[in-house]
CSV table of N, CA and C in Angstrom, one decimal:
chain,number,residue,atom,x,y,z
H,1,MET,N,0.8,-1.1,-0.1
H,1,MET,CA,0.0,0.0,0.0
H,1,MET,C,0.9,1.2,0.0
H,2,ASN,N,0.7,2.1,-0.9
H,2,ASN,CA,1.4,3.4,-0.9
H,2,ASN,C,0.8,4.4,0.1
H,3,ARG,N,1.7,4.8,0.9
H,3,ARG,CA,1.2,5.8,1.9
H,3,ARG,C,1.6,7.2,1.5
H,4,PRO,N,0.9,8.2,1.9
H,4,PRO,CA,1.2,9.6,1.7
H,4,PRO,C,2.6,9.9,2.3
H,5,LEU,N,3.3,10.9,1.7
H,5,LEU,CA,4.7,11.2,2.2
H,5,LEU,C,4.7,11.4,3.7
H,6,ALA,N,3.6,12.0,4.3
H,6,ALA,CA,3.6,12.3,5.7
H,6,ALA,C,3.7,11.1,6.6
H,7,TYR,N,3.3,9.9,6.0
H,7,TYR,CA,3.3,8.7,6.8
H,7,TYR,C,4.6,7.8,6.5
H,8,ARG,N,5.4,8.3,5.7
H,8,ARG,CA,6.6,7.4,5.4
H,8,ARG,C,7.6,7.6,6.5
H,9,SER,N,8.5,6.6,6.6
H,9,SER,CA,9.4,6.6,7.7
H,9,SER,C,10.4,7.7,7.5
H,10,ALA,N,11.1,7.9,8.6
H,10,ALA,CA,12.2,9.0,8.7
H,10,ALA,C,13.3,8.7,7.7
H,11,ALA,N,13.5,7.4,7.4
H,11,ALA,CA,14.6,7.1,6.4
H,11,ALA,C,14.2,7.6,5.1
H,12,HIS,N,13.0,7.5,4.7
H,12,HIS,CA,12.6,8.0,3.4
H,12,HIS,C,12.6,9.5,3.3
H,13,ARG,N,12.3,10.1,4.4
H,13,ARG,CA,12.3,11.6,4.4
H,13,ARG,C,13.7,12.2,4.4
H,14,THR,N,14.7,11.5,5.0
H,14,THR,CA,16.1,12.0,5.0
H,14,THR,C,16.7,11.8,3.6
H,15,ALA,N,16.2,10.9,2.9
H,15,ALA,CA,16.8,10.7,1.5
H,15,ALA,C,16.4,11.8,0.5
H,16,ALA,N,15.3,12.5,0.8
H,16,ALA,CA,14.8,13.5,-0.1
H,16,ALA,C,15.9,14.5,-0.6
H,17,PRO,N,16.8,15.0,0.2
H,17,PRO,CA,17.7,16.0,-0.3
H,17,PRO,C,18.6,15.5,-1.4
H,18,LEU,N,19.1,14.1,-1.2
H,18,LEU,CA,19.9,13.6,-2.2
H,18,LEU,C,19.1,13.3,-3.4
H,19,LEU,N,17.9,12.8,-3.3
H,19,LEU,CA,17.0,12.6,-4.4
H,19,LEU,C,16.8,13.9,-5.2
H,20,THR,N,16.5,15.0,-4.4
H,20,THR,CA,16.4,16.3,-5.1
H,20,THR,C,17.7,16.7,-5.9
H,21,LEU,N,18.8,16.5,-5.2
H,21,LEU,CA,20.0,16.9,-5.9
H,21,LEU,C,20.2,16.1,-7.2
H,22,LEU,N,20.0,14.8,-7.1
H,22,LEU,CA,20.1,14.0,-8.3
H,22,LEU,C,19.1,14.4,-9.4
H,23,LEU,N,17.9,14.7,-9.1
H,23,LEU,CA,17.0,15.2,-10.0
H,23,LEU,C,17.4,16.5,-10.6
H,24,ILE,N,17.9,17.4,-9.8
H,24,ILE,CA,18.3,18.8,-10.2
H,24,ILE,C,19.5,18.5,-11.2
H,25,LEU,N,20.5,17.8,-10.9
H,25,LEU,CA,21.6,17.6,-11.8
H,25,LEU,C,21.2,16.9,-13.1
H,26,GLY,N,20.3,15.9,-13.0
H,26,GLY,CA,19.8,15.3,-14.2
H,26,GLY,C,19.0,16.1,-15.1
H,27,ALA,N,18.3,17.1,-14.5
H,27,ALA,CA,17.4,18.0,-15.3
H,27,ALA,C,18.1,19.1,-16.0
H,28,GLY,N,19.3,19.5,-15.5
H,28,GLY,CA,20.0,20.6,-16.1
H,28,GLY,C,20.8,20.1,-17.3
H,29,ASP,N,21.8,20.9,-17.6
H,29,ASP,CA,22.7,20.5,-18.8
H,29,ASP,C,23.7,19.5,-18.4
H,30,LEU,N,23.7,19.0,-17.2
H,30,LEU,CA,24.7,18.0,-16.7
H,30,LEU,C,24.1,16.7,-17.1
H,31,THR,N,24.8,15.9,-17.9
H,31,THR,CA,24.2,14.6,-18.3
H,31,THR,C,25.3,13.5,-18.1
H,32,PRO,N,24.9,12.4,-17.6
H,32,PRO,CA,26.0,11.3,-17.5
H,32,PRO,C,26.4,10.8,-18.8
H,33,ALA,N,25.7,11.0,-19.9
H,33,ALA,CA,26.0,10.5,-21.2
H,33,ALA,C,27.3,11.2,-21.7
H,34,ARG,N,27.5,12.4,-21.3
H,34,ARG,CA,28.7,13.2,-21.8
H,34,ARG,C,29.9,12.9,-20.9
H,35,ALA,N,29.7,12.3,-19.8
H,35,ALA,CA,30.9,12.1,-18.9
H,35,ALA,C,31.8,11.0,-19.4
H,36,LEU,N,33.1,11.3,-19.3
H,36,LEU,CA,34.1,10.2,-19.7
H,36,LEU,C,34.6,9.5,-18.5
H,37,VAL,N,34.2,10.0,-17.3
H,37,VAL,CA,34.5,9.3,-16.0
H,37,VAL,C,33.8,8.0,-16.0
H,38,ARG,N,34.5,7.0,-15.8
H,38,ARG,CA,33.9,5.6,-15.8
H,38,ARG,C,33.3,5.3,-14.5
H,39,LEU,N,32.0,4.9,-14.5
H,39,LEU,CA,31.3,4.5,-13.3
H,39,LEU,C,31.9,3.2,-12.8
H,40,GLY,N,32.1,3.2,-11.4
H,40,GLY,CA,32.7,2.0,-10.8
H,40,GLY,C,34.2,2.1,-10.6
H,41,ASP,N,34.9,3.1,-11.3
H,41,ASP,CA,36.2,3.2,-11.2
H,41,ASP,C,36.6,3.8,-9.8
H,42,PRO,N,37.7,3.4,-9.3
H,42,PRO,CA,38.3,3.9,-8.0
H,42,PRO,C,38.7,5.3,-8.3
H,43,LEU,N,38.7,6.2,-7.3
H,43,LEU,CA,39.2,7.5,-7.2
H,43,LEU,C,40.7,7.4,-7.3
H,44,PRO,N,41.4,8.3,-8.1
H,44,PRO,CA,42.9,8.4,-8.0
H,44,PRO,C,43.3,8.9,-6.7
H,45,ALA,N,44.6,8.9,-6.4
H,45,ALA,CA,45.1,9.4,-5.1
H,45,ALA,C,44.7,10.7,-4.8
H,46,HIS,N,44.2,11.0,-3.6
H,46,HIS,CA,43.7,12.3,-3.1
H,46,HIS,C,44.2,12.5,-1.7
H,47,PRO,N,44.1,13.8,-1.2
H,47,PRO,CA,44.6,14.1,0.1
H,47,PRO,C,43.6,13.9,1.2
H,48,TRP,N,42.4,13.6,1.0
H,48,TRP,CA,41.5,13.5,2.1
H,48,TRP,C,41.5,12.0,2.7
H,49,ALA,N,41.1,11.9,3.9
H,49,ALA,CA,41.1,10.6,4.6
H,49,ALA,C,40.0,9.7,4.0
H,50,SER,N,40.2,8.5,3.8
H,50,SER,CA,39.2,7.6,3.3
H,50,SER,C,39.5,6.2,3.9
H,51,SER,N,38.5,5.3,3.7
H,51,SER,CA,38.6,3.9,4.1
H,51,SER,C,37.9,3.1,3.0
H,52,GLN,N,38.6,2.1,2.6
H,52,GLN,CA,38.0,1.2,1.5
H,52,GLN,C,36.6,0.5,2.0
H,53,THR,N,36.5,0.4,3.4
H,53,THR,CA,35.2,-0.3,3.9
H,53,THR,C,34.1,0.7,4.1
H,54,ASP,N,34.5,2.1,4.0
H,54,ASP,CA,33.5,3.1,4.3
H,54,ASP,C,32.3,3.0,3.3
H,55,ASP,N,31.1,3.0,3.9
H,55,ASP,CA,29.9,2.8,2.9
H,55,ASP,C,29.2,4.2,2.8
H,56,GLU,N,29.9,5.3,3.3
H,56,GLU,CA,29.2,6.7,3.2
H,56,GLU,C,29.4,7.2,1.8
H,57,ARG,N,28.3,7.7,1.3
H,57,ARG,CA,28.3,8.5,0.1
H,57,ARG,C,28.9,9.8,0.3
H,58,GLU,N,29.6,10.3,-0.7
H,58,GLU,CA,30.1,11.7,-0.7
H,58,GLU,C,30.1,12.3,-2.1
H,59,ILE,N,30.2,13.6,-2.1
H,59,ILE,CA,30.3,14.2,-3.5
H,59,ILE,C,31.6,14.8,-3.6
H,60,VAL,N,32.2,14.6,-4.9
H,60,VAL,CA,33.4,15.2,-5.3
H,60,VAL,C,33.1,16.2,-6.4
H,61,VAL,N,33.4,17.5,-6.2
H,61,VAL,CA,33.2,18.5,-7.2
H,61,VAL,C,34.5,18.9,-7.8
H,62,LEU,N,34.6,18.8,-9.1
H,62,LEU,CA,35.8,19.2,-9.8
H,62,LEU,C,35.4,20.4,-10.7
H,63,TYR,N,36.1,21.5,-10.4
H,63,TYR,CA,35.7,22.7,-11.1
H,63,TYR,C,37.0,23.6,-11.4
H,64,SER,N,36.9,24.6,-12.2
H,64,SER,CA,38.0,25.4,-12.5
H,64,SER,C,37.5,26.9,-12.5
H,65,HIS,N,38.4,27.8,-12.7
H,65,HIS,CA,38.0,29.2,-12.5
H,65,HIS,C,37.1,29.7,-13.7
H,66,ASP,N,37.1,29.0,-14.8
H,66,ASP,CA,36.3,29.5,-15.9
H,66,ASP,C,34.9,28.8,-16.0
H,67,CYS,N,34.4,28.3,-14.8
H,67,CYS,CA,33.1,27.6,-14.9
H,67,CYS,C,31.9,28.7,-14.8
H,68,GLY,N,32.2,29.9,-14.5
H,68,GLY,CA,31.2,30.9,-14.3
H,68,GLY,C,30.6,30.8,-12.9
H,69,ASP,N,29.4,31.3,-12.8
H,69,ASP,CA,28.8,31.4,-11.4
H,69,ASP,C,28.2,30.0,-11.1
H,70,LEU,N,28.8,29.4,-10.0
H,70,LEU,CA,28.4,28.1,-9.6
H,70,LEU,C,27.4,28.1,-8.4
H,71,GLY,N,26.9,29.3,-8.1
H,71,GLY,CA,26.1,29.5,-6.9
H,71,GLY,C,25.0,28.5,-6.7
H,72,GLU,N,24.2,28.3,-7.8
H,72,GLU,CA,23.1,27.4,-7.7
H,72,GLU,C,23.5,25.9,-7.6
H,73,LEU,N,24.6,25.6,-8.2
H,73,LEU,CA,25.2,24.2,-8.1
H,73,LEU,C,25.6,24.0,-6.7
H,74,TRP,N,26.4,25.0,-6.1
H,74,TRP,CA,26.9,24.8,-4.7
H,74,TRP,C,25.6,24.7,-3.8
H,75,SER,N,24.6,25.5,-4.0
H,75,SER,CA,23.5,25.4,-3.1
H,75,SER,C,22.9,24.0,-3.2
H,76,ALA,N,22.7,23.5,-4.3
H,76,ALA,CA,22.1,22.1,-4.5
H,76,ALA,C,22.9,21.1,-3.9
H,77,LEU,N,24.3,21.2,-4.0
H,77,LEU,CA,25.2,20.2,-3.4
H,77,LEU,C,25.2,20.3,-1.9
H,78,LEU,N,25.2,21.5,-1.4
H,78,LEU,CA,25.2,21.7,0.1
H,78,LEU,C,23.9,21.2,0.7
H,79,SER,N,22.8,21.4,0.0
H,79,SER,CA,21.5,21.0,0.6
H,79,SER,C,21.4,19.4,0.6
H,80,SER,N,22.3,18.7,-0.2
H,80,SER,CA,22.2,17.2,-0.2
H,80,SER,C,22.5,16.7,1.2
H,81,GLY,N,23.3,17.3,2.0
H,81,GLY,CA,23.7,16.8,3.3
H,81,GLY,C,24.8,15.9,3.2
H,82,LEU,N,25.4,15.6,2.1
H,82,LEU,CA,26.4,14.7,1.9
H,82,LEU,C,27.8,15.5,2.1
H,83,PRO,N,28.8,14.8,2.5
H,83,PRO,CA,30.2,15.5,2.6
H,83,PRO,C,30.6,15.8,1.2
H,84,ILE,N,31.2,17.0,1.0
H,84,ILE,CA,31.6,17.5,-0.2
H,84,ILE,C,33.2,17.7,-0.3
H,85,ARG,N,33.7,17.1,-1.3
H,85,ARG,CA,35.2,17.3,-1.6
H,85,ARG,C,35.3,18.2,-2.8
H,86,ALA,N,35.9,19.4,-2.6
H,86,ALA,CA,36.0,20.3,-3.7
H,86,ALA,C,37.4,20.2,-4.3
H,87,VAL,N,37.5,20.1,-5.7
H,87,VAL,CA,38.7,20.0,-6.3
H,87,VAL,C,38.8,21.1,-7.3
H,88,ASN,N,39.6,22.1,-7.1
H,88,ASN,CA,39.8,23.3,-8.0
H,88,ASN,C,41.0,23.0,-8.9
H,89,ALA,N,40.7,22.6,-10.1
H,89,ALA,CA,41.8,22.2,-11.1
H,89,ALA,C,42.1,23.3,-11.9
H,90,GLU,N,43.2,23.1,-12.8
H,90,GLU,CA,43.7,23.9,-13.8
H,90,GLU,C,44.4,25.2,-13.3
H,91,ASP,N,45.0,25.2,-12.1
H,91,ASP,CA,46.1,26.1,-11.7
H,91,ASP,C,45.6,27.6,-11.4
H,92,VAL,N,44.3,27.9,-11.5
H,92,VAL,CA,43.9,29.3,-11.1
H,92,VAL,C,42.9,29.1,-10.0
H,93,ALA,N,43.2,29.7,-8.8
H,93,ALA,CA,42.3,29.6,-7.7
H,93,ALA,C,41.0,30.1,-7.9
H,94,SER,N,40.0,29.4,-7.4
H,94,SER,CA,38.5,29.8,-7.5
H,94,SER,C,37.9,29.4,-6.3
H,95,PRO,N,37.1,30.4,-5.6
H,95,PRO,CA,36.5,30.0,-4.3
H,95,PRO,C,35.4,28.9,-4.4
H,96,ALA,N,35.2,28.4,-3.1
H,96,ALA,CA,34.2,27.5,-2.9
H,96,ALA,C,33.3,28.2,-1.7
H,97,PRO,N,32.2,27.6,-1.5
H,97,PRO,CA,31.4,28.2,-0.3
H,97,PRO,C,32.1,28.1,1.0
H,98,ALA,N,31.8,28.9,1.9
H,98,ALA,CA,32.4,28.9,3.3
H,98,ALA,C,32.2,27.5,3.9
H,99,GLY,N,33.2,27.0,4.5
H,99,GLY,CA,33.1,25.7,5.2
H,99,GLY,C,33.5,24.5,4.3
H,100,VAL,N,33.7,24.7,3.0
H,100,VAL,CA,34.1,23.6,2.0
H,100,VAL,C,35.6,23.8,1.8
H,101,SER,N,36.3,22.8,2.2
H,101,SER,CA,37.8,22.8,1.9
H,101,SER,C,38.0,22.6,0.5
H,102,VAL,N,39.0,23.3,-0.1
H,102,VAL,CA,39.3,23.1,-1.5
H,102,VAL,C,40.7,22.6,-1.7
H,103,TRP,N,40.8,21.6,-2.5
H,103,TRP,CA,42.2,21.0,-2.9
H,103,TRP,C,42.5,21.7,-4.3
H,104,HIS,N,43.6,22.4,-4.4
H,104,HIS,CA,44.0,23.0,-5.6
H,104,HIS,C,45.5,22.7,-5.9
H,105,GLY,N,45.9,23.1,-7.0
H,105,GLY,CA,47.4,23.0,-7.4
H,105,GLY,C,47.5,21.9,-8.5
H,106,GLU,N,48.7,21.6,-8.8
H,106,GLU,CA,49.1,20.6,-9.7
H,106,GLU,C,48.5,19.2,-9.5
H,107,SER,N,48.5,18.8,-8.2
H,107,SER,CA,48.0,17.5,-7.9
H,107,SER,C,46.6,17.4,-8.0
H,108,ALA,N,45.8,18.5,-7.8
H,108,ALA,CA,44.4,18.6,-8.0
H,108,ALA,C,44.1,18.5,-9.5
H,109,THR,N,44.9,19.1,-10.3
H,109,THR,CA,44.6,19.0,-11.8
H,109,THR,C,45.0,17.6,-12.2
H,110,ALA,N,46.0,17.0,-11.7
H,110,ALA,CA,46.4,15.6,-12.1
H,110,ALA,C,45.2,14.7,-11.7
H,111,PHE,N,44.6,14.9,-10.5
H,111,PHE,CA,43.5,14.1,-10.1
H,111,PHE,C,42.4,14.1,-11.1
H,112,ALA,N,42.0,15.4,-11.5
H,112,ALA,CA,40.9,15.6,-12.5
H,112,ALA,C,41.2,14.9,-13.8
H,113,ARG,N,42.5,15.0,-14.3
H,113,ARG,CA,42.9,14.4,-15.6
H,113,ARG,C,42.9,12.9,-15.5
H,114,ALA,N,43.3,12.3,-14.3
H,114,ALA,CA,43.3,10.9,-14.2
H,114,ALA,C,41.9,10.4,-14.2
H,115,LEU,N,41.0,11.1,-13.8
H,115,LEU,CA,39.5,10.7,-13.9
H,115,LEU,C,39.0,10.9,-15.4
H,116,LYS,N,39.8,11.6,-16.2
H,116,LYS,CA,39.4,11.8,-17.6
H,116,LYS,C,38.2,12.7,-17.7
H,117,VAL,N,38.2,13.8,-16.9
H,117,VAL,CA,37.1,14.8,-16.9
H,117,VAL,C,37.2,15.5,-18.2
H,118,SER,N,36.1,15.6,-18.8
H,118,SER,CA,36.0,16.3,-20.1
H,118,SER,C,35.5,17.7,-20.0
H,119,ALA,N,34.9,18.1,-18.9
H,119,ALA,CA,34.2,19.4,-18.8
H,119,ALA,C,34.2,19.8,-17.3
H,120,TYR,N,34.3,21.0,-17.0
H,120,TYR,CA,34.1,21.5,-15.7
H,120,TYR,C,32.8,22.3,-15.7
H,121,PRO,N,32.0,22.3,-14.6
H,121,PRO,CA,32.2,21.5,-13.4
H,121,PRO,C,31.8,20.0,-13.7
H,122,THR,N,32.4,19.1,-12.9
H,122,THR,CA,32.0,17.7,-12.9
H,122,THR,C,31.7,17.4,-11.4
H,123,VAL,N,30.6,16.7,-11.3
H,123,VAL,CA,30.2,16.3,-10.0
H,123,VAL,C,30.1,14.8,-10.0
H,124,LEU,N,30.8,14.2,-9.0
H,124,LEU,CA,30.8,12.8,-8.8
H,124,LEU,C,30.1,12.4,-7.5
H,125,LEU,N,29.3,11.4,-7.5
H,125,LEU,CA,28.7,10.8,-6.4
H,125,LEU,C,29.6,9.5,-6.2
H,126,VAL,N,30.2,9.5,-5.0
H,126,VAL,CA,31.2,8.4,-4.7
H,126,VAL,C,30.8,7.7,-3.4
H,127,ARG,N,31.0,6.4,-3.4
H,127,ARG,CA,30.9,5.5,-2.2
H,127,ARG,C,32.0,4.5,-2.2
H,128,GLY,N,32.7,4.5,-0.9
H,128,GLY,CA,33.7,3.5,-0.8
H,128,GLY,C,34.9,3.7,-1.8
H,129,GLU,N,35.2,4.9,-2.1
H,129,GLU,CA,36.3,5.2,-3.1
H,129,GLU,C,35.9,4.9,-4.5
H,130,ARG,N,34.7,4.6,-4.9
H,130,ARG,CA,34.4,4.3,-6.3
H,130,ARG,C,33.2,5.2,-6.7
H,131,VAL,N,33.4,5.5,-8.0
H,131,VAL,CA,32.4,6.5,-8.6
H,131,VAL,C,31.1,5.8,-8.8
H,132,LEU,N,30.0,6.4,-8.2
H,132,LEU,CA,28.6,5.7,-8.5
H,132,LEU,C,28.0,6.4,-9.7
H,133,ASN,N,28.1,7.8,-9.8
H,133,ASN,CA,27.5,8.5,-10.8
H,133,ASN,C,28.4,9.8,-11.1
H,134,ALA,N,28.2,10.3,-12.3
H,134,ALA,CA,28.9,11.5,-12.7
H,134,ALA,C,28.2,12.4,-13.6
H,135,TRP,N,28.3,13.7,-13.4
H,135,TRP,CA,27.6,14.7,-14.3
H,135,TRP,C,28.7,15.7,-14.6
H,136,GLU,N,28.7,16.0,-15.9
H,136,GLU,CA,29.7,17.1,-16.4
H,136,GLU,C,29.0,18.2,-17.1
H,137,GLY,N,29.5,19.4,-17.1
H,137,GLY,CA,29.0,20.5,-17.9
H,137,GLY,C,28.4,21.6,-17.1
H,138,THR,N,27.7,22.4,-17.8
H,138,THR,CA,27.1,23.6,-17.2
H,138,THR,C,25.8,23.2,-16.4
H,139,PHE,N,25.5,24.0,-15.5
H,139,PHE,CA,24.4,23.8,-14.6
H,139,PHE,C,23.5,24.9,-14.6
H,140,SER,N,22.2,24.7,-15.0
H,140,SER,CA,21.2,25.7,-15.0
H,140,SER,C,20.4,25.9,-13.8
H,141,GLY,N,20.3,24.9,-13.0
H,141,GLY,CA,19.5,25.0,-11.7
H,141,GLY,C,18.0,24.9,-11.9
H,142,LYS,N,17.6,24.7,-13.1
H,142,LYS,CA,16.1,24.6,-13.5
H,142,LYS,C,15.7,23.2,-13.6
H,143,LEU,N,14.5,22.9,-13.1
H,143,LEU,CA,13.9,21.6,-13.3
H,143,LEU,C,13.1,21.5,-14.5
């Protein structure tokens, strides 16, 4: 029996921000079909702590200085409630929202290139050091 949303369990309600994020990313110009990042591939070496047995999902955002205004994208990502790893590639510093640590420099660019990112921004949904889903390109923020 399908119950109205008000009667669903807390587990279903807490998943809504992630579902919303996935819908927003899928509805914009970000499409998994254009991504060269291979689903299931492990992440290349990176500076943040991780565990191969960790089952927590996280978001990895790869972006550069020439992405334009990413305000709506950052808002959608922050509202997901998932940990965010920001990777500022291509050697020109670009800010991220307050509270989000940014990895930048040559090693960050090498990380993005090892993933075969074809466009910035690229958003990866990761679990246990493996890519679950990827979106590349511009983000309009419209459904």
